[in-house]
């Protein structure tokens, strides 16, 4: 206490002996100092984590969105395989699947991992054209076992490759063999057969087609397949790219057809998750379910053999039924990896058939993209799925992977839910979509 | 003309001479040492900087960004200015906007008319020192403590159409989450469930602080229980009442978590906050458009904040 005053002395008496040794003001100054230090510390922390930026090619980092236990384990095994073959350690940073997706913009503009997992299609081309992904064309010159469809799906707008496919899964109509055998149902190959079959199922007390759209994206699969069957693959691509008008008669026909099919779909779909819909199939309450191969997750191990599927039937004979949605997951390279050489070597490995073999051995729920892989370990369902995709003339990626994410999530999801709520006002709905599309697709 | 002398008196003061001014500064120096001034400057500057950096700059940036079509990628210098186009789009071609405004207002009304009074009522009951009041208190406050993810899960178990408790007990087939005419009420019930506990605890704390002699005096004067509450206790609790009111308004404006957990604020559960999030956060990155929505929300909040602040300040002056 430099200047003893009565008030100061009074205050000093209030200070407990444990801190009385400290001057009151220096305490405050100290607190402010600590605050400032903490502040700068935090800020430094935000920009940090590049301490190991030296050209040490002994490690390479991978950002993974495979956060479920099973796929996470598979990724770990693949990376172990790389370590044994090359001696380079791979640091896998696993982030929750949805969180990874939602943060992707910031992630890629910040300090992304050398290699990260992502999706083929518009979502890949978007980041490639924004300069946020690295060109991996020279990796592709060393890759074997990929069909042209996969190479096309890995190519950016500028004709260079930015993506290495790892796995994919088709969308199809799933059903339980035991139920169909018991009732003598036949796989429908035309829309008429599908509606006849559905009428029979209703008579038999089944919900013909399980359906759920609480999360907004599953019904995109229905829209996609109807659009592919009615208007074909090229129209799908152009519509997704914003080149075709949503108010056109072609799109209107898709929604009209869908409106006609809604009565054979499970009602009240907007409150149901896809898991619940899949369980209605599993519990033999529904006859069919249009979903991705991952529907198998909702079935017990001893029921896997009872699960079968067929591709969505033909609607227009001149278009056929050969196109389908089969989203591809894979790897991309950051725009400025710490060591480009190390990143590309890893990409070469994950695209190789050795890596694919590890995946086949460990994960029965996806298909590997590399055709050179030894697929004798596939389940019957996997084999059939691989055949289906192999025979497809065109492979679409799924609505929200083939178009701008902002358009898919803020326009299409509410619009499709609106359609399911009120299937009558289709032209009003399409006008609304078209107006919003024009506002979003400005470039 | 009455103020003339004042002016004259003012002017009568001679302009301070250089010497006097120096002396004055010297005297102040003795009152506030150098350390004092540094500490005071720091104490003012640090919070000020924090507020400016964490509140005002982001708010101003939001307003500025709402005039652009930025998608969150690329340098700030390349952002295109689009004027009021985003606002035009929000109002004219964005279907979820009007339902969102309606739902926010409905939320405010429901919390204000039902949940808040009910929470206060429970607090008054618990204040009576019933048997097991600790248990009730904990049970009612629990929803506030539970994590958001858990709350979403709990209500999913109850409201699920095919597997939910409610439909199983009632034997109905109501699509509690999917039917846009029903789900807002289902969610409001869940939100109220949480809000009641929050208000109850706040109010209970206030009730415990009321001087018991006031009640005794009222009882001696022969006032009934309700009259004691409404005429004596309630007016005494004015500061708590204001806090409860503010909490209610804030809670209804920032209502977000429940609808986001349920279906990301779509299909009947649109809320302004959910629309902002679905546009700005995530892969969509319609930052300009989302900022326009956020600015609208800011303006709505400002209306309430202004009303609140003017009321409080006017009454404080009185």
XYZ file of C-alpha atoms in Angstrom:
761
model
C 0.000 0.000 0.000
C 1.995 2.964 -1.222
C -0.492 5.656 -0.267
C -2.168 4.758 2.984
C -5.620 6.288 3.047
C -8.477 5.361 5.291
C -10.513 3.875 2.454
C -7.600 1.882 1.133
C -6.843 0.557 4.571
C -10.446 -0.429 4.973
C -10.353 -2.283 1.670
C -7.067 -3.905 2.580
C -8.679 -5.365 5.641
C -11.246 -7.103 3.436
C -8.555 -8.945 1.514
C -8.048 -12.447 2.894
C -4.549 -13.088 4.239
C -3.828 -15.611 1.528
C -3.800 -12.935 -1.138
C -2.965 -9.982 1.079
C 0.646 -10.208 -0.020
C -0.416 -9.064 -3.464
C -1.011 -5.449 -4.213
C -4.641 -4.915 -5.198
C -3.733 -3.096 -8.358
C -1.022 -5.455 -9.431
C -3.584 -8.204 -8.980
C -5.911 -6.418 -11.387
C -3.120 -5.694 -13.802
C -2.108 -9.308 -13.555
C -5.622 -10.434 -14.289
C -5.783 -8.148 -17.306
C -2.400 -9.437 -18.413
C -3.500 -13.016 -18.031
C -6.598 -12.212 -20.038
C -4.516 -10.707 -22.788
C -2.181 -13.682 -22.745
C -5.096 -16.094 -22.874
C -6.567 -14.082 -25.719
C -3.426 -14.168 -27.805
C -2.914 -17.779 -26.849
C -6.338 -18.657 -28.172
C -5.840 -16.674 -31.332
C -2.485 -18.277 -31.888
C -4.150 -21.613 -31.274
C -6.615 -20.951 -34.056
C -3.922 -20.478 -36.638
C -1.581 -23.065 -35.215
C -1.123 -26.771 -35.706
C 1.334 -26.338 -38.524
C 4.359 -26.969 -36.351
C 5.173 -30.161 -38.210
C 5.092 -28.420 -41.573
C 8.604 -29.506 -42.473
C 8.894 -31.588 -45.613
C 8.842 -34.721 -43.522
C 7.360 -37.267 -45.887
C 7.404 -39.886 -43.159
C 3.875 -38.943 -42.173
C 0.816 -37.965 -44.140
C -2.545 -36.898 -42.725
C -5.999 -37.966 -43.816
C -9.274 -36.229 -42.951
C -11.907 -38.920 -42.688
C -15.681 -38.579 -42.471
C -16.117 -42.299 -41.828
C -17.106 -41.914 -38.198
C -19.274 -45.016 -37.790
C -17.371 -47.767 -35.969
C -17.356 -50.244 -38.841
C -16.170 -47.996 -41.692
C -13.746 -46.270 -39.300
C -12.173 -49.609 -38.566
C -11.915 -50.358 -42.282
C -10.129 -47.052 -42.955
C -7.713 -47.795 -40.121
C -6.932 -51.200 -41.653
C -6.358 -49.671 -45.106
C -3.982 -47.092 -43.612
C -2.163 -49.840 -41.716
C -1.779 -51.610 -45.035
C -0.167 -48.475 -46.474
C 2.212 -48.264 -43.542
C 3.391 -51.840 -44.030
C 3.934 -51.379 -47.753
C 5.576 -47.930 -47.656
C 6.788 -47.298 -44.119
C 4.948 -43.960 -44.044
C 2.724 -43.325 -41.032
C -0.772 -42.090 -41.772
C -2.492 -39.872 -39.221
C -6.232 -40.256 -39.626
C -8.365 -37.419 -38.267
C -11.874 -38.773 -38.075
C -14.713 -36.266 -37.822
C -18.409 -37.054 -37.437
C -19.865 -37.630 -40.904
C -22.397 -34.784 -40.849
C -20.087 -32.371 -39.049
C -17.404 -33.020 -41.633
C -19.867 -32.233 -44.390
C -21.146 -29.082 -42.734
C -17.667 -27.718 -42.088
C -16.200 -28.650 -45.433
C -15.968 -25.047 -46.705
C -14.041 -23.827 -43.690
C -12.041 -27.020 -43.517
C -10.780 -26.746 -47.077
C -10.014 -23.037 -46.798
C -8.161 -23.494 -43.529
C -5.449 -26.077 -43.089
C -6.988 -29.300 -44.351
C -5.326 -32.672 -44.049
C -3.133 -33.708 -46.987
C -5.769 -36.126 -48.196
C -9.450 -35.984 -47.331
C -12.490 -38.147 -47.970
C -15.254 -36.753 -50.107
C -17.921 -37.540 -52.717
C -17.812 -37.695 -56.495
C -20.136 -35.603 -58.617
C -20.936 -31.903 -58.480
C -19.711 -31.697 -54.921
C -16.237 -32.732 -56.077
C -16.267 -30.570 -59.215
C -17.411 -27.558 -57.177
C -14.332 -27.589 -54.935
C -12.084 -28.420 -57.859
C -13.309 -25.392 -59.792
C -12.901 -23.192 -56.699
C -9.257 -24.243 -56.516
C -9.697 -25.935 -53.146
C -8.611 -29.386 -54.294
C -5.381 -30.648 -55.806
C -5.040 -32.015 -59.345
C -4.362 -35.772 -59.149
C -4.269 -36.543 -62.889
C -0.772 -38.069 -62.602
C -2.058 -40.444 -59.901
C -4.698 -41.599 -62.363
C -2.035 -42.469 -64.934
C -0.802 -45.093 -62.443
C -4.216 -46.415 -61.395
C -5.580 -49.652 -62.866
C -8.939 -51.352 -62.659
C -11.302 -48.396 -63.023
C -14.053 -48.261 -65.604
C -14.568 -45.143 -67.693
C -17.694 -44.326 -65.709
C -15.562 -44.011 -62.573
C -12.924 -41.937 -64.310
C -15.620 -39.620 -65.623
C -17.043 -39.310 -62.139
C -13.568 -38.296 -60.906
C -12.997 -35.602 -63.516
C -13.436 -31.894 -62.884
C -14.883 -29.297 -65.253
C -11.404 -28.632 -66.641
C -10.896 -32.254 -67.739
C -8.370 -33.069 -64.984
C -8.931 -35.671 -62.281
C -9.426 -34.521 -58.705
C -10.810 -37.640 -57.068
C -9.831 -41.255 -56.378
C -12.893 -43.495 -56.007
C -12.881 -45.990 -53.168
C -16.368 -47.388 -52.688
C -19.932 -46.969 -53.894
C -23.399 -48.315 -53.301
C -26.394 -48.516 -55.642
C -29.957 -47.400 -54.976
C -32.527 -50.055 -55.756
C -35.853 -51.464 -54.599
C -35.206 -53.860 -51.704
C -37.499 -56.651 -50.547
C -37.496 -59.792 -48.389
C -37.261 -62.978 -50.403
C -39.219 -64.993 -47.843
C -42.206 -62.641 -48.013
C -42.213 -62.629 -51.802
C -41.883 -66.413 -52.056
C -44.657 -66.945 -49.549
C -47.023 -64.702 -51.478
C -45.786 -65.581 -54.947
C -44.844 -62.033 -55.961
C -42.870 -61.494 -59.176
C -40.274 -58.784 -59.744
C -41.992 -56.004 -61.748
C -40.267 -54.763 -64.878
C -42.713 -52.031 -65.871
C -44.554 -49.345 -63.958
C -47.876 -51.080 -64.621
C -46.581 -54.290 -63.110
C -45.360 -52.322 -60.103
C -48.779 -50.780 -59.508
C -50.527 -54.132 -59.990
C -48.142 -55.756 -57.542
C -48.703 -52.911 -55.075
C -52.463 -53.339 -55.306
C -51.997 -57.036 -54.522
C -49.768 -56.194 -51.552
C -52.397 -53.823 -50.201
C -54.929 -56.633 -50.456
C -52.531 -58.869 -48.555
C -52.295 -56.299 -45.770
C -48.845 -54.995 -46.601
C -47.713 -51.436 -47.136
C -46.443 -51.700 -50.721
C -43.511 -49.269 -50.561
C -41.911 -48.174 -47.300
C -41.205 -44.446 -47.331
C -39.559 -41.898 -45.041
C -38.517 -38.289 -45.518
C -38.145 -36.725 -42.100
C -34.521 -35.911 -42.819
C -35.325 -34.507 -46.243
C -32.863 -36.460 -48.360
C -34.330 -39.984 -48.760
C -37.166 -38.795 -51.034
C -34.557 -37.301 -53.365
C -33.824 -40.917 -54.324
C -37.417 -41.369 -55.436
C -37.322 -38.154 -57.451
C -34.009 -39.149 -59.024
C -35.087 -42.592 -60.136
C -38.403 -41.333 -61.571
C -36.585 -38.565 -63.399
C -33.984 -41.022 -64.743
C -36.705 -43.399 -65.920
C -38.946 -40.730 -67.451
C -36.452 -38.223 -68.856
C -33.147 -40.072 -68.947
C -29.673 -39.449 -67.572
C -28.718 -36.424 -69.652
C -31.808 -34.521 -68.583
C -30.975 -35.360 -64.966
C -27.497 -33.906 -65.390
C -28.742 -30.756 -67.113
C -31.549 -30.239 -64.630
C -29.111 -30.581 -61.734
C -26.693 -28.182 -63.398
C -29.450 -25.580 -63.575
C -29.586 -25.680 -67.364
C -33.139 -27.014 -67.654
C -36.231 -25.293 -66.333
C -38.023 -26.903 -63.403
C -41.263 -25.585 -64.834
C -40.869 -27.699 -67.984
C -43.408 -30.398 -68.827
C -40.704 -33.022 -68.310
C -40.270 -32.213 -64.622
C -44.002 -31.839 -64.248
C -44.442 -35.357 -65.589
C -42.043 -36.683 -62.944
C -44.081 -35.143 -60.140
C -47.368 -36.213 -61.747
C -46.141 -39.805 -61.912
C -44.921 -39.581 -58.320
C -48.261 -38.173 -57.190
C -49.899 -41.212 -58.784
C -47.547 -43.505 -56.861
C -47.885 -41.771 -53.474
C -50.935 -43.857 -52.448
C -48.818 -47.018 -52.612
C -46.131 -45.411 -50.452
C -46.174 -45.578 -46.662
C -48.263 -42.594 -45.433
C -47.045 -39.894 -43.010
C -43.508 -40.156 -44.326
C -42.460 -36.705 -43.120
C -42.298 -37.851 -39.512
C -40.391 -41.047 -40.204
C -36.654 -41.688 -40.401
C -35.258 -44.050 -43.026
C -34.284 -46.411 -40.225
C -37.916 -46.704 -39.136
C -39.035 -47.279 -42.720
C -36.344 -49.926 -43.177
C -37.524 -51.631 -40.007
C -41.055 -51.826 -41.405
C -39.528 -53.785 -44.289
C -37.500 -55.875 -41.873
C -40.609 -56.621 -39.790
C -42.438 -57.727 -42.940
C -44.973 -54.919 -42.671
C -43.885 -53.351 -45.969
C -43.303 -55.133 -49.227
C -40.561 -52.993 -50.824
C -38.276 -50.081 -50.049
C -36.374 -47.889 -52.498
C -33.091 -47.049 -50.753
C -29.326 -47.434 -50.952
C -27.530 -50.659 -50.163
C -27.027 -49.378 -46.615
C -30.605 -50.477 -45.877
C -28.958 -53.792 -44.956
C -27.674 -52.202 -41.731
C -31.187 -52.418 -40.321
C -31.317 -56.181 -40.809
C -29.975 -58.800 -38.419
C -27.037 -60.927 -39.485
C -29.223 -63.997 -40.083
C -31.637 -61.953 -42.207
C -28.994 -60.642 -44.624
C -29.494 -63.602 -46.964
C -33.222 -62.917 -47.054
C -32.663 -59.432 -48.456
C -32.832 -58.979 -52.213
C -33.449 -56.123 -54.624
C -34.384 -55.186 -58.159
C -33.736 -52.001 -60.084
C -36.645 -49.604 -60.374
C -38.860 -50.734 -63.295
C -38.990 -49.141 -66.699
C -41.448 -46.320 -67.280
C -40.642 -45.201 -70.828
C -39.463 -48.034 -73.164
C -37.401 -45.572 -75.224
C -35.440 -44.640 -72.065
C -35.205 -48.095 -70.511
C -34.209 -48.977 -66.958
C -30.442 -49.035 -67.152
C -29.518 -45.810 -65.345
C -29.394 -45.563 -61.570
C -28.073 -43.655 -58.591
C -24.844 -45.117 -57.263
C -23.030 -42.516 -55.150
C -19.255 -42.917 -55.055
C -17.169 -42.139 -51.966
C -13.462 -41.604 -52.280
C -10.402 -39.487 -51.598
C -9.252 -36.048 -52.704
C -6.054 -34.103 -52.167
C -5.857 -30.721 -50.459
C -4.843 -27.785 -52.641
C -1.529 -27.370 -50.785
C -0.607 -30.621 -49.044
C 2.440 -30.498 -46.781
C 4.136 -32.958 -49.055
C 2.514 -33.396 -52.435
C 4.589 -36.472 -53.167
C 3.538 -38.229 -49.987
C -0.111 -37.339 -50.524
C -0.093 -38.649 -54.092
C 1.641 -41.864 -53.064
C -1.081 -42.446 -50.502
C -3.789 -41.729 -53.094
C -2.133 -44.205 -55.422
C -2.297 -46.799 -52.672
C -5.935 -46.197 -51.665
C -6.870 -46.471 -55.332
C -4.947 -49.722 -55.745
C -6.438 -53.171 -55.674
C -4.452 -53.995 -52.499
C -6.408 -51.352 -50.596
C -9.637 -52.520 -52.234
C -8.928 -56.083 -51.102
C -8.605 -54.919 -47.509
C -11.987 -53.171 -47.796
C -13.670 -56.247 -49.321
C -12.390 -58.406 -46.477
C -13.639 -56.092 -43.765
C -16.783 -54.305 -44.913
C -19.801 -56.146 -46.338
C -21.954 -53.015 -46.702
C -20.216 -51.279 -49.609
C -18.774 -52.184 -52.980
C -15.215 -51.345 -53.917
C -14.666 -49.199 -56.980
C -11.552 -50.989 -58.232
C -12.585 -53.835 -60.528
C -9.201 -55.485 -60.089
C -10.025 -56.290 -56.493
C -10.660 -59.856 -55.434
C -14.413 -59.821 -54.892
C -14.819 -63.508 -54.068
C -15.447 -62.414 -50.470
C -18.585 -60.506 -51.479
C -21.935 -61.595 -50.089
C -24.608 -62.601 -52.585
C -26.189 -59.178 -52.169
C -22.899 -57.400 -52.846
C -22.254 -59.527 -55.931
C -25.675 -58.726 -57.312
C -25.245 -55.039 -56.561
C -21.885 -54.981 -58.325
C -23.462 -56.670 -61.343
C -26.304 -54.165 -61.370
C -23.951 -51.191 -61.354
C -21.657 -52.886 -63.861
C -24.554 -53.273 -66.286
C -25.764 -49.704 -65.819
C -25.429 -47.497 -68.871
C -25.165 -44.332 -66.797
C -24.469 -43.772 -63.116
C -25.891 -40.728 -61.379
C -24.516 -39.612 -58.015
C -27.756 -38.749 -56.180
C -29.564 -35.442 -56.240
C -27.673 -33.692 -53.445
C -24.331 -34.811 -54.861
C -25.141 -33.811 -58.442
C -26.213 -30.246 -57.815
C -25.207 -27.219 -55.760
C -25.460 -28.069 -52.065
C -27.255 -24.791 -51.310
C -29.875 -25.542 -53.943
C -30.350 -29.117 -52.742
C -30.625 -28.322 -49.045
C -32.435 -24.988 -48.939
C -34.709 -25.335 -51.978
C -35.248 -28.960 -52.996
C -35.684 -30.492 -49.554
C -38.458 -28.090 -48.464
C -40.010 -28.328 -51.944
C -40.169 -32.132 -51.973
C -41.580 -32.141 -48.446
C -44.158 -29.610 -49.582
C -45.028 -31.906 -52.492
C -45.478 -34.897 -50.174
C -47.722 -32.782 -47.959
C -49.788 -31.465 -50.820
C -49.288 -33.371 -54.104
C -52.007 -31.357 -55.857
C -50.334 -28.007 -56.466
C -47.449 -29.197 -58.631
C -47.193 -26.244 -60.984
C -47.178 -23.737 -58.116
C -44.417 -25.713 -56.470
C -42.356 -25.923 -59.645
C -42.681 -22.178 -60.238
C -41.385 -21.596 -56.740
C -38.421 -23.935 -57.313
C -37.618 -22.289 -60.643
C -37.685 -18.787 -59.115
C -35.309 -19.840 -56.362
C -33.111 -21.706 -58.829
C -32.683 -18.574 -60.917
C -31.638 -16.697 -57.800
C -29.064 -19.331 -56.795
C -27.595 -20.379 -60.166
C -26.318 -16.944 -61.055
C -22.906 -17.745 -62.512
C -35.423 34.917 -20.074
C -35.014 33.111 -16.824
C -31.962 31.267 -18.052
C -30.129 34.440 -18.936
C -28.296 34.728 -15.616
C -27.113 31.180 -16.026
C -25.582 31.980 -19.355
C -24.031 35.083 -17.974
C -22.646 33.153 -15.077
C -21.248 30.665 -17.493
C -19.595 33.351 -19.504
C -18.478 35.065 -16.412
C -16.006 32.317 -15.774
C -12.726 33.511 -17.253
C -11.090 31.234 -19.767
C -8.692 29.074 -17.811
C -5.202 30.368 -17.819
C -2.407 28.094 -18.915
C -0.996 27.981 -15.404
C -4.317 26.969 -13.833
C -4.795 24.187 -16.321
C -1.349 22.840 -15.587
C -2.056 22.974 -11.886
C -5.332 21.108 -12.418
C -3.673 18.369 -14.352
C -1.012 18.112 -11.745
C -3.616 17.700 -9.050
C -5.374 14.967 -10.994
C -2.059 13.243 -11.471
C -1.684 13.047 -7.770
C -5.205 11.598 -7.411
C -4.719 8.976 -10.105
C -1.234 7.590 -10.389
C 0.155 6.344 -13.662
C -0.651 2.727 -12.700
C -4.180 3.800 -11.804
C -4.706 5.291 -15.198
C -3.221 2.301 -16.989
C -5.431 -0.062 -15.004
C -8.544 2.017 -15.595
C -7.778 2.328 -19.295
C -7.269 -1.407 -19.501
C -10.455 -2.102 -17.567
C -12.423 0.009 -19.980
C -10.563 -0.972 -23.120
C -10.503 -4.749 -22.730
C -14.274 -5.211 -22.290
C -14.889 -2.579 -24.947
C -12.651 -4.378 -27.412
C -14.269 -7.684 -26.559
C -17.755 -6.289 -27.088
C -16.779 -4.594 -30.316
C -14.934 -7.632 -31.633
C -17.405 -10.277 -30.545
C -20.728 -8.460 -30.854
C -20.667 -5.299 -32.894
C -18.270 -6.279 -35.643
C -20.023 -9.589 -36.408
C -23.389 -7.832 -36.322
C -22.164 -5.123 -38.680
C -20.517 -7.741 -40.890
C -23.806 -9.658 -41.051
C -25.643 -6.562 -42.169
C -22.954 -5.833 -44.765
C -22.828 -9.425 -46.019
C -26.592 -9.453 -46.425
C -26.059 -7.162 -49.400
C -23.764 -9.649 -51.157
C -23.993 -13.072 -52.743
C -20.866 -14.447 -51.028
C -20.699 -18.230 -50.820
C -18.020 -18.322 -48.143
C -15.245 -19.229 -50.544
C -12.504 -16.995 -51.826
C -11.049 -13.659 -50.756
C -13.287 -10.958 -49.349
C -12.227 -8.600 -52.127
C -14.040 -10.684 -54.709
C -17.453 -10.458 -53.089
C -20.129 -9.138 -55.409
C -22.526 -6.504 -54.163
C -26.138 -7.301 -54.971
C -27.934 -4.614 -52.996
C -31.305 -5.561 -51.569
C -31.779 -8.593 -53.811
C -31.432 -11.033 -50.898
C -34.201 -9.299 -48.963
C -36.379 -9.294 -52.052
C -35.750 -13.036 -52.452
C -36.414 -13.755 -48.785
C -39.789 -12.062 -48.835
C -40.969 -12.955 -52.328
C -39.595 -16.309 -53.416
C -38.458 -18.115 -50.267
C -41.421 -20.243 -49.155
C -40.236 -21.053 -45.597
C -39.907 -17.398 -44.563
C -43.522 -16.530 -43.754
C -44.148 -19.762 -41.780
C -40.939 -19.062 -39.863
C -42.098 -15.616 -38.755
C -45.488 -17.021 -37.781
C -43.908 -19.852 -35.820
C -41.594 -17.498 -33.941
C -44.575 -15.377 -32.921
C -46.538 -18.483 -31.956
C -43.578 -19.627 -29.888
C -43.485 -16.295 -28.064
C -47.215 -16.398 -27.417
C -47.165 -19.991 -26.168
C -44.265 -19.447 -23.791
C -45.671 -16.147 -22.572
C -49.261 -17.240 -22.100
C -48.840 -20.848 -20.992
C -45.340 -21.960 -20.057
C -44.125 -18.934 -18.101
C -47.252 -18.537 -15.913
C -47.251 -22.288 -15.302
C -43.612 -22.212 -14.247
C -44.383 -19.349 -11.867
C -47.369 -21.266 -10.514
C -45.196 -24.313 -9.823
C -42.657 -22.101 -8.094
C -45.367 -20.709 -5.815
C -46.511 -24.247 -5.000
C -42.997 -25.438 -4.291
C -42.411 -22.409 -2.113
C -45.085 -23.792 0.231
C -42.541 -26.341 1.479
C -44.611 -29.356 0.435
C -43.368 -32.760 1.371
C -40.792 -33.924 -1.157
C -40.513 -30.476 -2.691
C -36.827 -31.151 -3.375
C -37.848 -34.105 -5.509
C -40.373 -32.102 -7.505
C -37.881 -29.314 -7.893
C -35.260 -31.665 -9.298
C -37.742 -33.459 -11.519
C -39.024 -30.218 -12.994
C -35.590 -28.729 -13.442
C -34.082 -31.842 -14.999
C -35.125 -30.992 -18.595
C -33.058 -27.802 -18.392
C -29.958 -29.738 -17.410
C -30.271 -32.568 -19.937
C -28.185 -32.275 -23.042
C -29.857 -31.257 -26.256
C -29.110 -34.495 -28.036
C -30.692 -36.443 -25.216
C -33.811 -34.281 -25.233
C -34.216 -34.809 -28.958
C -33.883 -38.539 -28.404
C -36.328 -38.607 -25.496
C -39.013 -36.859 -27.523
C -38.301 -38.981 -30.572
C -39.113 -42.009 -28.406
C -42.350 -40.421 -27.322
C -43.513 -38.872 -30.589
C -42.359 -41.427 -33.160
C -45.330 -42.379 -35.316
C -44.609 -46.074 -35.656
C -42.681 -46.864 -32.507
C -43.513 -43.977 -30.166
C -44.918 -44.131 -26.665
C -47.694 -41.620 -27.249
C -49.318 -43.434 -30.170
C -48.941 -46.755 -28.346
C -50.685 -45.423 -25.236
C -53.407 -43.494 -27.048
C -53.874 -46.144 -29.713
C -53.733 -43.436 -32.386
C -51.795 -43.069 -35.597
C -50.979 -39.397 -35.324
C -47.842 -38.370 -37.143
C -46.605 -36.087 -34.344
C -43.428 -34.964 -36.069
C -44.422 -35.228 -39.711
C -47.862 -33.628 -39.873
C -47.200 -29.903 -40.264
C -50.458 -29.047 -38.508
C -49.539 -31.064 -35.460
C -45.777 -30.980 -35.117
C -45.470 -27.343 -34.085
C -47.736 -28.041 -31.103
C -45.832 -31.211 -30.252
C -42.600 -29.245 -30.292
C -44.099 -26.341 -28.356
C -45.078 -28.827 -25.678
C -41.521 -30.133 -25.534
C -40.144 -26.580 -25.488
C -42.619 -25.611 -22.773
C -41.573 -28.653 -20.751
C -38.071 -27.264 -20.631
C -39.075 -23.646 -20.222
C -41.353 -24.356 -17.248
C -38.462 -25.820 -15.271
C -36.232 -22.887 -16.078
C -38.809 -20.273 -15.070
C -39.732 -22.272 -11.980
C -36.198 -22.234 -10.671
C -35.722 -18.533 -11.377
C -38.990 -17.676 -9.701
C -38.436 -19.965 -6.761
C -35.142 -18.239 -6.066
C -36.990 -14.928 -6.095
C -39.764 -16.181 -3.805
C -37.251 -17.400 -1.249
C -35.892 -13.875 -1.127
C -39.231 -12.258 -0.231
C -39.289 -10.961 3.322
C -41.562 -13.327 5.351
C -42.745 -10.451 7.521
C -44.594 -9.052 4.489
C -46.686 -12.208 4.304
C -47.235 -12.279 8.020
C -48.435 -8.694 7.896
C -50.802 -9.553 5.057
C -52.080 -12.579 6.958
C -52.626 -10.484 10.078
C -54.589 -8.016 7.962
C -56.779 -10.924 6.888
C -55.709 -11.144 3.235
C -56.465 -14.427 1.479
C -53.633 -16.475 -0.038
C -54.273 -15.349 -3.643
C -54.662 -11.750 -2.552
C -51.387 -11.962 -0.628
C -49.642 -13.249 -3.717
C -51.112 -10.831 -6.233
C -51.208 -7.720 -4.066
C -48.054 -8.160 -1.978
C -45.623 -10.798 -3.194
C -45.959 -10.249 -6.937
C -45.336 -6.474 -6.817
C -42.367 -6.983 -4.488
C -40.845 -9.401 -6.954
C -40.719 -6.835 -9.752
C -37.009 -7.349 -10.574
C -37.520 -11.101 -10.897
C -40.673 -10.572 -12.952
C -38.717 -8.486 -15.412
C -35.987 -11.102 -15.632
C -38.608 -13.792 -16.247
C -40.187 -11.670 -18.958
C -36.865 -11.041 -20.650
C -35.903 -14.712 -20.430
C -39.213 -15.647 -22.053
C -38.744 -13.240 -24.936
C -35.130 -14.275 -25.458
C -35.978 -17.965 -25.317
C -38.684 -17.606 -27.943
C -36.523 -15.540 -30.277
C -33.561 -17.858 -30.086
C -35.695 -21.018 -30.110
C -33.695 -23.318 -32.272
C -32.271 -26.452 -30.734
C -35.389 -28.605 -30.527
C -36.585 -28.013 -34.072
C -33.052 -28.462 -35.366
C -32.728 -31.809 -33.657
C -36.134 -32.907 -34.933
C -36.007 -32.040 -38.618
C -33.666 -29.092 -39.107
C -36.547 -26.651 -38.975
C -38.441 -27.829 -42.015
C -41.945 -28.975 -42.792
C -44.019 -26.969 -40.350
C -41.218 -26.327 -37.863
C -39.660 -23.361 -39.642
C -38.047 -20.827 -37.313
C -35.965 -17.810 -38.312
C -32.954 -19.117 -36.422
C -33.186 -22.499 -38.132
C -33.459 -20.849 -41.556
C -30.374 -18.740 -40.846
C -28.444 -21.814 -39.798
C -29.488 -23.990 -42.701
C -28.438 -21.277 -45.132
C -25.211 -20.089 -43.540
C -23.806 -23.076 -41.707
C -23.068 -26.254 -43.524
C -22.325 -27.047 -47.079
C -24.991 -24.719 -48.436
C -23.038 -21.572 -47.555
C -25.552 -19.100 -48.900
C -23.875 -16.573 -46.658
C -25.341 -13.496 -48.291
C -28.880 -14.861 -48.282
C -28.544 -16.269 -44.770
C -27.162 -12.938 -43.556
C -30.256 -11.210 -44.890
C -32.366 -13.585 -42.800
C -30.103 -12.978 -39.800
C -30.442 -9.225 -40.249
C -34.226 -9.542 -40.262
C -33.955 -11.519 -37.036
C -31.672 -8.863 -35.589
C -34.203 -6.151 -36.400
C -37.019 -8.143 -34.795
C -34.890 -8.693 -31.684
C -33.985 -4.995 -31.609
C -37.667 -4.097 -31.480
C -38.143 -6.208 -28.364
C -34.878 -5.080 -26.791
C -35.737 -1.421 -27.379
C -39.178 -1.811 -25.852
C -37.691 -3.601 -22.878
C -34.875 -1.129 -22.316
C -37.106 1.938 -22.585
C -39.570 0.440 -20.105
C -36.858 -0.469 -17.640
C -35.095 2.870 -17.932
C -38.300 4.867 -17.632
C -39.314 2.988 -14.496
C -35.843 3.261 -13.007
C -35.926 7.032 -13.486
C -39.232 7.095 -11.667
